Amino acid sequence: MNFASDNIVGASAPVLQALVQANSGALPAYGNDEITKRVKARFADIFEHEVAVHLVTTGTAANALALASAVPPWGLCVCHQEGHVIDDECGAPEFFMHGAKLVGLPGVGGKLAADDVASYLKSLPKAVKQMPPKALSISQVTECGLVYSLDEIKALGAVCREHGLSFHMDGARFVNALVSLDCTPAEMTWKQGVDILSFGATKNGCLMAEAIVVFNPALAEALDYRAKRAGQVVSKGRIISAQFEGYFADDHWYANARHANRMAKLLSEGLSGIPGVRLGWPTQANEVFPIVPKAIDQALKATGAHYHAWTDVSLPADERVGPDEALIRLVTSFATTEAEVRQVVDIARSALSRQAAE
Ligand SMILES: Cc1ncc(COP(=O)(O)O)c(C=O)c1O
């Protein structure tokens, strides 16, 4: 039972098949091959917009290069205090932004509220001594498993426009959010003001395939040079684009995300039906954050189940993790089975009944 993350499994079958198919024969290097050209055109179809697309190997590279395109060395980039960009990338965005800084704001469930961002921006002194805000970055899905609604993204987009900020979306779990909102990729991005997107695919069936998708042409200008300087122009570029070809074919990416989200819903319902268990945040995509009695945490660990303890800093104000409780994160993927979900729920339930009997 491994619920540590959605990157703990390999590729899904159609992705692997596309990769094997793309392996044979000689093709131009550095992304000048036909597969890469087809995939870039497919991104434009998917987003119903002209886009510049850069294929990279990690989400960190996508975020760091996207933000470097949006923020000059003297600028600030606003994000959530728990955002992957500020918390989990070892300073890569700041490294590639050459001096610019990330500023993390609080918000329940990893979400930034438009009013809070606007108040923060208004509070900043405007003097040559102060770094001016130049971009906003949000994670869709958030680090607490929540999905911004279209209205919430739109409101943040409006704040960005009003204050002259570029709007970046970290979409490491992009399609899990799409499925949750039942909207189109265009509706979740540029139609609400998003300028540049880190489009994740690794967590949902690819081996290592992420894309920087640029809607605002002004931000695309130097991205190919930035990517090359970061070692992110892969010579056998077809190895990344083939993964995307398999990923997009027959809406395979949607099928994978629907499955992952459905498994999370099952897990969430199963666990929250156990007395003494409640959710830190509602389950909206493929991550479940239960607050469990320590007896359950210990019983799960004893069976070798993998998952992570989680921070409580973004819990709602009226929610606290008690001394005999643990807040944990369980992530489902395209490969999670119903049997695995049932096993976790059964272990959790019997741990509590054992405790009651003692
Ligand atoms: C919100 C978010 N952004 C980006 C990433 C991508 O990170 P990596 O550089 O590990 O591909 C992750 C992966 O955990 C993530 O959860």
Tab-separated table of C-alpha atoms and ligand atoms in Angstrom:
chain	number	residue	atom	x	y	z
A	1	MET	CA	0.000	0.000	0.000
A	2	ASN	CA	1.806	3.057	-1.171
A	3	PHE	CA	-0.016	6.363	-0.847
A	4	ALA	CA	3.149	8.459	-0.447
A	5	SER	CA	2.548	10.392	-3.673
A	6	ASP	CA	1.355	10.099	-7.241
A	7	ASN	CA	4.923	9.945	-8.514
A	8	ILE	CA	5.750	6.594	-6.926
A	9	VAL	CA	4.508	4.524	-9.864
A	10	GLY	CA	5.984	4.245	-13.360
A	11	ALA	CA	4.288	5.169	-16.607
A	12	SER	CA	0.829	4.026	-17.683
A	13	ALA	CA	0.638	1.592	-20.616
A	14	PRO	CA	-0.330	3.993	-23.477
A	15	VAL	CA	2.475	6.370	-22.474
A	16	LEU	CA	5.001	3.555	-22.450
A	17	GLN	CA	3.750	2.231	-25.798
A	18	ALA	CA	4.105	5.677	-27.379
A	19	LEU	CA	7.616	5.873	-25.988
A	20	VAL	CA	8.585	2.484	-27.414
A	21	GLN	CA	7.108	3.440	-30.779
A	22	ALA	CA	9.049	6.713	-30.830
A	23	ASN	CA	12.253	4.930	-29.959
A	24	SER	CA	12.981	3.464	-33.375
A	25	GLY	CA	14.510	5.302	-36.297
A	26	ALA	CA	16.529	8.486	-36.616
A	27	LEU	CA	14.840	11.818	-35.975
A	28	PRO	CA	16.192	15.376	-35.673
A	29	ALA	CA	17.455	16.232	-32.185
A	30	TYR	CA	16.672	19.083	-29.749
A	31	GLY	CA	12.915	19.056	-30.336
A	32	ASN	CA	13.037	19.560	-34.075
A	33	ASP	CA	11.372	16.210	-34.690
A	34	GLU	CA	7.861	15.572	-36.008
A	35	ILE	CA	6.546	14.140	-32.737
A	36	THR	CA	7.490	17.282	-30.824
A	37	LYS	CA	5.939	19.478	-33.509
A	38	ARG	CA	2.702	17.452	-33.346
A	39	VAL	CA	2.619	17.649	-29.558
A	40	LYS	CA	3.125	21.416	-29.538
A	41	ALA	CA	0.238	21.796	-32.003
A	42	ARG	CA	-1.847	19.539	-29.768
A	43	PHE	CA	-1.251	21.865	-26.804
A	44	ALA	CA	-2.657	24.741	-28.871
A	45	ASP	CA	-5.770	22.626	-29.675
A	46	ILE	CA	-6.217	21.592	-26.072
A	47	PHE	CA	-5.988	25.182	-24.819
A	48	GLU	CA	-7.879	26.745	-27.772
A	49	HIS	CA	-5.146	29.370	-27.868
A	50	GLU	CA	-1.846	30.052	-29.543
A	51	VAL	CA	0.785	28.907	-27.083
A	52	ALA	CA	4.535	28.677	-26.790
A	53	VAL	CA	5.371	25.276	-25.312
A	54	HIS	CA	8.618	24.098	-23.736
A	55	LEU	CA	8.919	20.473	-22.748
A	56	VAL	CA	10.999	19.840	-19.635
A	57	THR	CA	11.796	16.946	-17.347
A	58	THR	CA	10.679	18.095	-13.888
A	59	GLY	CA	8.033	20.262	-12.302
A	60	THR	CA	10.737	22.228	-10.522
A	61	ALA	CA	12.334	23.097	-13.881
A	62	ALA	CA	8.942	24.124	-15.283
A	63	ASN	CA	8.186	26.359	-12.290
A	64	ALA	CA	11.654	27.888	-12.047
A	65	LEU	CA	11.855	28.708	-15.761
A	66	ALA	CA	8.273	29.960	-15.928
A	67	LEU	CA	8.842	32.296	-12.982
A	68	ALA	CA	12.195	33.457	-14.356
A	69	SER	CA	10.326	34.490	-17.508
A	70	ALA	CA	7.752	36.403	-15.495
A	71	VAL	CA	9.881	38.143	-12.860
A	72	PRO	CA	12.948	40.368	-13.372
A	73	PRO	CA	15.875	40.035	-10.918
A	74	TRP	CA	14.606	43.002	-8.860
A	75	GLY	CA	11.022	41.731	-8.572
A	76	LEU	CA	8.845	39.859	-6.071
A	77	CYS	CA	6.724	36.822	-6.798
A	78	VAL	CA	3.799	36.288	-4.447
A	79	CYS	CA	2.789	32.705	-3.640
A	80	HIS	CA	1.239	30.694	-0.823
A	81	GLN	CA	3.566	30.092	2.121
A	82	GLU	CA	3.207	26.334	1.588
A	83	GLY	CA	3.575	26.553	-2.195
A	84	HIS	CA	5.828	23.976	-3.819
A	85	VAL	CA	7.725	26.845	-5.467
A	86	ILE	CA	8.792	28.323	-2.122
A	87	ASP	CA	8.851	25.224	0.061
A	88	ASP	CA	9.969	22.248	-2.005
A	89	GLU	CA	12.257	23.384	-4.800
A	90	CYS	CA	15.474	24.155	-2.916
A	91	GLY	CA	15.403	27.774	-4.084
A	92	ALA	CA	15.371	26.872	-7.801
A	93	PRO	CA	12.900	29.636	-8.780
A	94	GLU	CA	14.992	32.241	-6.939
A	95	PHE	CA	18.176	30.828	-8.473
A	96	PHE	CA	16.770	31.142	-11.993
A	97	MET	CA	15.186	34.530	-11.247
A	98	HIS	CA	18.715	35.807	-10.494
A	99	GLY	CA	17.922	37.714	-7.311
A	100	ALA	CA	14.155	38.069	-7.363
A	101	LYS	CA	12.338	36.822	-4.259
A	102	LEU	CA	9.344	34.646	-3.488
A	103	VAL	CA	6.991	35.925	-0.778
A	104	GLY	CA	4.717	33.374	0.872
A	105	LEU	CA	1.311	34.495	2.167
A	106	PRO	CA	-0.951	32.418	4.446
A	107	GLY	CA	-4.305	31.000	3.357
A	108	VAL	CA	-6.552	28.113	4.413
A	109	GLY	CA	-5.934	24.907	2.477
A	110	GLY	CA	-2.992	26.285	0.519
A	111	LYS	CA	-5.249	28.758	-1.264
A	112	LEU	CA	-4.658	32.465	-1.717
A	113	ALA	CA	-7.720	34.706	-1.538
A	114	ALA	CA	-7.857	37.586	-4.008
A	115	ASP	CA	-8.641	40.108	-1.233
A	116	ASP	CA	-5.626	39.001	0.816
A	117	VAL	CA	-3.311	39.265	-2.185
A	118	ALA	CA	-4.730	42.691	-3.049
A	119	SER	CA	-4.273	43.964	0.551
A	120	TYR	CA	-0.713	42.669	0.595
A	121	LEU	CA	0.096	44.369	-2.710
A	122	LYS	CA	-1.448	47.639	-1.509
A	123	SER	CA	0.625	47.471	1.686
A	124	LEU	CA	3.932	47.395	-0.190
A	125	PRO	CA	5.840	50.672	-0.186
A	126	LYS	CA	6.540	52.011	-3.646
A	127	ALA	CA	10.105	53.214	-3.540
A	128	VAL	CA	13.236	52.341	-5.393
A	129	LYS	CA	14.476	50.648	-2.204
A	130	GLN	CA	11.602	48.111	-2.324
A	131	MET	CA	11.362	45.163	-4.677
A	132	PRO	CA	8.214	45.631	-6.796
A	133	PRO	CA	5.739	42.729	-7.094
A	134	LYS	CA	5.885	41.242	-10.573
A	135	ALA	CA	4.107	37.900	-10.479
A	136	LEU	CA	1.639	35.750	-8.594
A	137	SER	CA	2.017	31.978	-8.519
A	138	ILE	CA	-0.725	29.582	-7.393
A	139	SER	CA	-0.846	25.792	-7.284
A	140	GLN	CA	-3.848	24.154	-8.916
A	141	VAL	CA	-4.361	21.595	-7.154
A	142	THR	CA	-3.051	23.208	-3.936
A	143	GLU	CA	-0.565	21.533	-1.603
A	144	CYS	CA	-3.531	20.722	0.687
A	145	GLY	CA	-5.485	19.008	-2.072
A	146	LEU	CA	-7.936	21.843	-2.741
A	147	VAL	CA	-9.016	23.066	-6.163
A	148	TYR	CA	-9.435	26.786	-6.889
A	149	SER	CA	-12.861	27.456	-8.426
A	150	LEU	CA	-13.010	29.358	-11.722
A	151	ASP	CA	-14.319	32.418	-9.881
A	152	GLU	CA	-11.423	32.299	-7.432
A	153	ILE	CA	-8.900	32.104	-10.286
A	154	LYS	CA	-10.706	34.897	-12.095
A	155	ALA	CA	-10.579	37.130	-9.007
A	156	LEU	CA	-6.832	36.479	-8.634
A	157	GLY	CA	-6.389	37.180	-12.364
A	158	ALA	CA	-8.149	40.528	-11.915
A	159	VAL	CA	-5.821	41.450	-9.024
A	160	CYS	CA	-2.832	40.573	-11.228
A	161	ARG	CA	-4.136	42.810	-14.023
A	162	GLU	CA	-4.865	45.692	-11.653
A	163	HIS	CA	-1.357	45.586	-10.167
A	164	GLY	CA	0.571	44.695	-13.321
A	165	LEU	CA	1.565	41.185	-12.201
A	166	SER	CA	2.042	38.141	-14.410
A	167	PHE	CA	-0.096	35.200	-13.326
A	168	HIS	CA	1.572	31.767	-13.054
A	169	MET	CA	-0.217	28.494	-12.327
A	170	ASP	CA	1.686	25.459	-11.023
A	171	GLY	CA	-0.385	22.679	-12.567
A	172	ALA	CA	1.555	19.669	-11.315
A	173	ARG	CA	-1.895	18.054	-10.918
A	174	PHE	CA	-3.540	20.088	-13.683
A	175	VAL	CA	-5.942	17.473	-15.040
A	176	ASN	CA	-6.961	16.292	-11.567
A	177	ALA	CA	-8.237	19.843	-11.066
A	178	LEU	CA	-9.913	19.924	-14.497
A	179	VAL	CA	-11.796	16.724	-13.771
A	180	SER	CA	-12.812	18.058	-10.373
A	181	LEU	CA	-14.167	21.311	-11.822
A	182	ASP	CA	-15.522	19.684	-14.993
A	183	CYS	CA	-14.286	22.584	-17.100
A	184	THR	CA	-12.027	23.011	-20.120
A	185	PRO	CA	-8.281	23.723	-19.966
A	186	ALA	CA	-8.976	27.173	-21.470
A	187	GLU	CA	-11.564	27.971	-18.797
A	188	MET	CA	-9.145	27.107	-16.013
A	189	THR	CA	-6.268	29.161	-17.403
A	190	TRP	CA	-6.061	32.042	-19.887
A	191	LYS	CA	-9.804	32.756	-19.804
A	192	GLN	CA	-9.315	33.699	-16.114
A	193	GLY	CA	-6.120	35.644	-16.742
A	194	VAL	CA	-3.393	32.998	-16.343
A	195	ASP	CA	-0.320	34.019	-18.367
A	196	ILE	CA	1.946	31.032	-17.952
A	197	LEU	CA	1.363	27.469	-16.783
A	198	SER	CA	3.503	24.599	-15.523
A	199	PHE	CA	1.607	21.672	-17.005
A	200	GLY	CA	2.328	18.474	-15.091
A	201	ALA	CA	2.028	15.004	-16.581
A	202	THR	CA	4.577	12.976	-14.607
A	203	LYS	CA	2.222	12.456	-11.660
A	204	ASN	CA	-0.594	11.224	-13.863
A	205	GLY	CA	0.947	8.569	-16.101
A	206	CYS	CA	4.120	9.903	-17.704
A	207	LEU	CA	7.658	8.947	-16.719
A	208	MET	CA	9.085	12.459	-16.722
A	209	ALA	CA	7.197	14.906	-18.874
A	210	GLU	CA	6.224	18.433	-17.907
A	211	ALA	CA	5.520	21.444	-20.086
A	212	ILE	CA	5.733	25.195	-19.725
A	213	VAL	CA	2.703	26.537	-21.583
A	214	VAL	CA	2.840	30.269	-22.307
A	215	PHE	CA	-0.349	32.163	-23.182
A	216	ASN	CA	1.153	35.644	-22.978
A	217	PRO	CA	3.667	35.955	-25.847
A	218	ALA	CA	5.670	38.609	-23.960
A	219	LEU	CA	6.727	35.905	-21.476
A	220	ALA	CA	7.822	33.461	-24.166
A	221	GLU	CA	10.545	35.645	-25.634
A	222	ALA	CA	13.667	34.218	-24.062
A	223	LEU	CA	12.307	30.949	-22.743
A	224	ASP	CA	14.173	28.742	-25.205
A	225	TYR	CA	17.480	30.313	-24.140
A	226	ARG	CA	16.562	30.030	-20.470
A	227	ALA	CA	15.645	26.353	-20.951
A	228	LYS	CA	18.922	25.626	-22.711
A	229	ARG	CA	20.935	27.370	-19.987
A	230	ALA	CA	19.108	25.223	-17.433
A	231	GLY	CA	20.016	22.026	-19.286
A	232	GLN	CA	16.362	21.557	-20.168
A	233	VAL	CA	16.602	21.343	-23.953
A	234	VAL	CA	16.734	17.568	-24.186
A	235	SER	CA	18.741	16.347	-27.184
A	236	LYS	CA	16.509	13.302	-27.721
A	237	GLY	CA	13.500	15.570	-27.320
A	238	ARG	CA	11.136	13.012	-28.791
A	239	ILE	CA	11.492	10.985	-25.578
A	240	ILE	CA	9.513	13.662	-23.740
A	241	SER	CA	7.113	14.525	-26.555
A	242	ALA	CA	6.284	10.857	-27.205
A	243	GLN	CA	5.134	10.582	-23.604
A	244	PHE	CA	2.773	13.500	-24.189
A	245	GLU	CA	1.515	11.924	-27.404
A	246	GLY	CA	0.577	8.741	-25.558
A	247	TYR	CA	-0.800	10.803	-22.679
A	248	PHE	CA	-3.153	12.878	-24.821
A	249	ALA	CA	-4.287	10.087	-27.197
A	250	ASP	CA	-7.923	9.044	-26.677
A	251	ASP	CA	-8.125	11.375	-23.671
A	252	HIS	CA	-5.981	8.946	-21.703
A	253	TRP	CA	-4.887	11.795	-19.374
A	254	TYR	CA	-8.497	12.437	-18.398
A	255	ALA	CA	-9.154	8.721	-17.792
A	256	ASN	CA	-6.103	8.494	-15.499
A	257	ALA	CA	-7.103	11.566	-13.504
A	258	ARG	CA	-10.742	10.464	-13.205
A	259	HIS	CA	-9.562	7.173	-11.790
A	260	ALA	CA	-7.136	8.817	-9.340
A	261	ASN	CA	-9.807	11.274	-8.168
A	262	ARG	CA	-12.380	8.488	-7.793
A	263	MET	CA	-9.956	6.442	-5.681
A	264	ALA	CA	-9.357	9.500	-3.484
A	265	LYS	CA	-13.091	9.985	-3.047
A	266	LEU	CA	-13.536	6.340	-2.025
A	267	LEU	CA	-10.650	6.574	0.406
A	268	SER	CA	-11.921	9.841	1.795
A	269	GLU	CA	-15.456	8.518	2.310
A	270	GLY	CA	-14.155	5.292	3.828
A	271	LEU	CA	-11.838	6.994	6.302
A	272	SER	CA	-14.141	9.830	7.291
A	273	GLY	CA	-16.875	7.252	8.034
A	274	ILE	CA	-14.741	5.897	10.895
A	275	PRO	CA	-15.581	7.453	14.290
A	276	GLY	CA	-12.776	9.750	15.455
A	277	VAL	CA	-11.526	10.445	11.926
A	278	ARG	CA	-12.197	13.766	10.179
A	279	LEU	CA	-10.769	15.541	7.162
A	280	GLY	CA	-8.356	18.449	7.510
A	281	TRP	CA	-9.570	19.752	4.156
A	282	PRO	CA	-12.276	18.375	1.887
A	283	THR	CA	-11.137	15.910	-0.780
A	284	GLN	CA	-11.427	17.671	-4.125
A	285	ALA	CA	-8.865	15.924	-6.320
A	286	ASN	CA	-6.521	12.970	-5.665
A	287	GLU	CA	-5.178	13.761	-2.195
A	288	VAL	CA	-6.784	12.893	1.137
A	289	PHE	CA	-5.806	14.617	4.387
A	290	PRO	CA	-7.420	12.837	7.329
A	291	ILE	CA	-6.828	13.726	10.960
A	292	VAL	CA	-6.647	10.319	12.601
A	293	PRO	CA	-6.215	9.012	16.145
A	294	LYS	CA	-2.573	8.014	16.663
A	295	ALA	CA	-3.720	4.380	17.040
A	296	ILE	CA	-4.703	4.412	13.355
A	297	ASP	CA	-1.460	6.071	12.285
A	298	GLN	CA	0.515	3.430	14.193
A	299	ALA	CA	-1.561	0.528	12.841
A	300	LEU	CA	-1.139	1.718	9.253
A	301	LYS	CA	2.596	2.175	9.696
A	302	ALA	CA	2.873	-1.275	11.289
A	303	THR	CA	1.454	-2.827	8.116
A	304	GLY	CA	4.076	-1.018	6.026
A	305	ALA	CA	1.686	1.483	4.460
A	306	HIS	CA	3.479	4.488	2.944
A	307	TYR	CA	2.184	8.043	3.324
A	308	HIS	CA	3.385	11.337	4.780
A	309	ALA	CA	2.644	13.270	7.966
A	310	TRP	CA	1.431	16.754	6.972
A	311	THR	CA	1.774	20.241	8.375
A	312	ASP	CA	-1.235	21.803	10.093
A	313	VAL	CA	-0.346	25.428	9.280
A	314	SER	CA	-3.095	25.835	6.673
A	315	LEU	CA	-5.923	24.185	8.601
A	316	PRO	CA	-9.090	26.275	9.094
A	317	ALA	CA	-8.887	28.524	12.180
A	318	ASP	CA	-11.351	26.341	14.142
A	319	GLU	CA	-9.518	23.081	13.398
A	320	ARG	CA	-6.652	21.700	15.475
A	321	VAL	CA	-4.771	18.410	15.551
A	322	GLY	CA	-5.019	17.037	19.090
A	323	PRO	CA	-2.073	15.569	21.026
A	324	ASP	CA	-3.353	12.018	20.357
A	325	GLU	CA	-3.981	12.657	16.678
A	326	ALA	CA	-1.987	12.903	13.450
A	327	LEU	CA	-2.665	14.807	10.239
A	328	ILE	CA	-1.579	12.630	7.316
A	329	ARG	CA	-1.606	12.861	3.519
A	330	LEU	CA	-2.616	9.945	1.304
A	331	VAL	CA	-2.277	10.400	-2.463
A	332	THR	CA	-3.968	8.223	-5.079
A	333	SER	CA	-2.843	7.774	-8.678
A	334	PHE	CA	-3.933	6.232	-11.973
A	335	ALA	CA	-2.520	2.953	-10.648
A	336	THR	CA	-4.259	2.872	-7.243
A	337	THR	CA	-6.657	-0.045	-6.884
A	338	GLU	CA	-9.943	-0.268	-5.007
A	339	ALA	CA	-8.468	-3.208	-3.093
A	340	GLU	CA	-5.641	-0.994	-1.773
A	341	VAL	CA	-8.142	1.653	-0.726
A	342	ARG	CA	-10.319	-0.933	1.051
A	343	GLN	CA	-7.257	-2.354	2.799
A	344	VAL	CA	-6.312	1.044	4.277
A	345	VAL	CA	-9.865	1.691	5.430
A	346	ASP	CA	-10.168	-1.787	6.959
A	347	ILE	CA	-6.868	-1.459	8.824
A	348	ALA	CA	-7.904	1.955	10.145
A	349	ARG	CA	-11.313	0.689	11.266
A	350	SER	CA	-9.970	-2.394	12.997
A	351	ALA	CA	-7.234	-0.380	14.743
A	352	LEU	CA	-9.960	1.655	16.414
A	353	SER	CA	-12.095	-1.330	17.371
A	354	ARG	CA	-9.008	-3.024	18.854
A	355	GLN	CA	-8.266	0.119	20.867
A	356	ALA	CA	-11.878	0.259	22.114
A	357	ALA	CA	-11.699	-3.403	23.195
A	358	GLU	CA	-8.469	-2.889	25.191
B	1	LIG	C1	2.474	21.352	-6.335
B	1	LIG	C2	3.658	20.721	-7.004
B	1	LIG	N1	4.340	21.416	-7.935
B	1	LIG	C3	5.363	20.879	-8.600
B	1	LIG	C4	5.784	19.586	-8.359
B	1	LIG	C5	6.856	18.992	-9.228
B	1	LIG	O1	8.028	18.714	-8.633
B	1	LIG	P1	9.213	17.844	-9.260
B	1	LIG	O2	10.322	18.801	-9.500
B	1	LIG	O3	9.485	16.844	-8.226
B	1	LIG	O4	8.752	17.234	-10.557
B	1	LIG	C6	5.151	18.838	-7.361
B	1	LIG	C7	5.633	17.482	-7.012
B	1	LIG	O5	5.598	17.041	-5.907
B	1	LIG	C8	4.049	19.412	-6.677
B	1	LIG	O6	3.379	18.724	-5.745
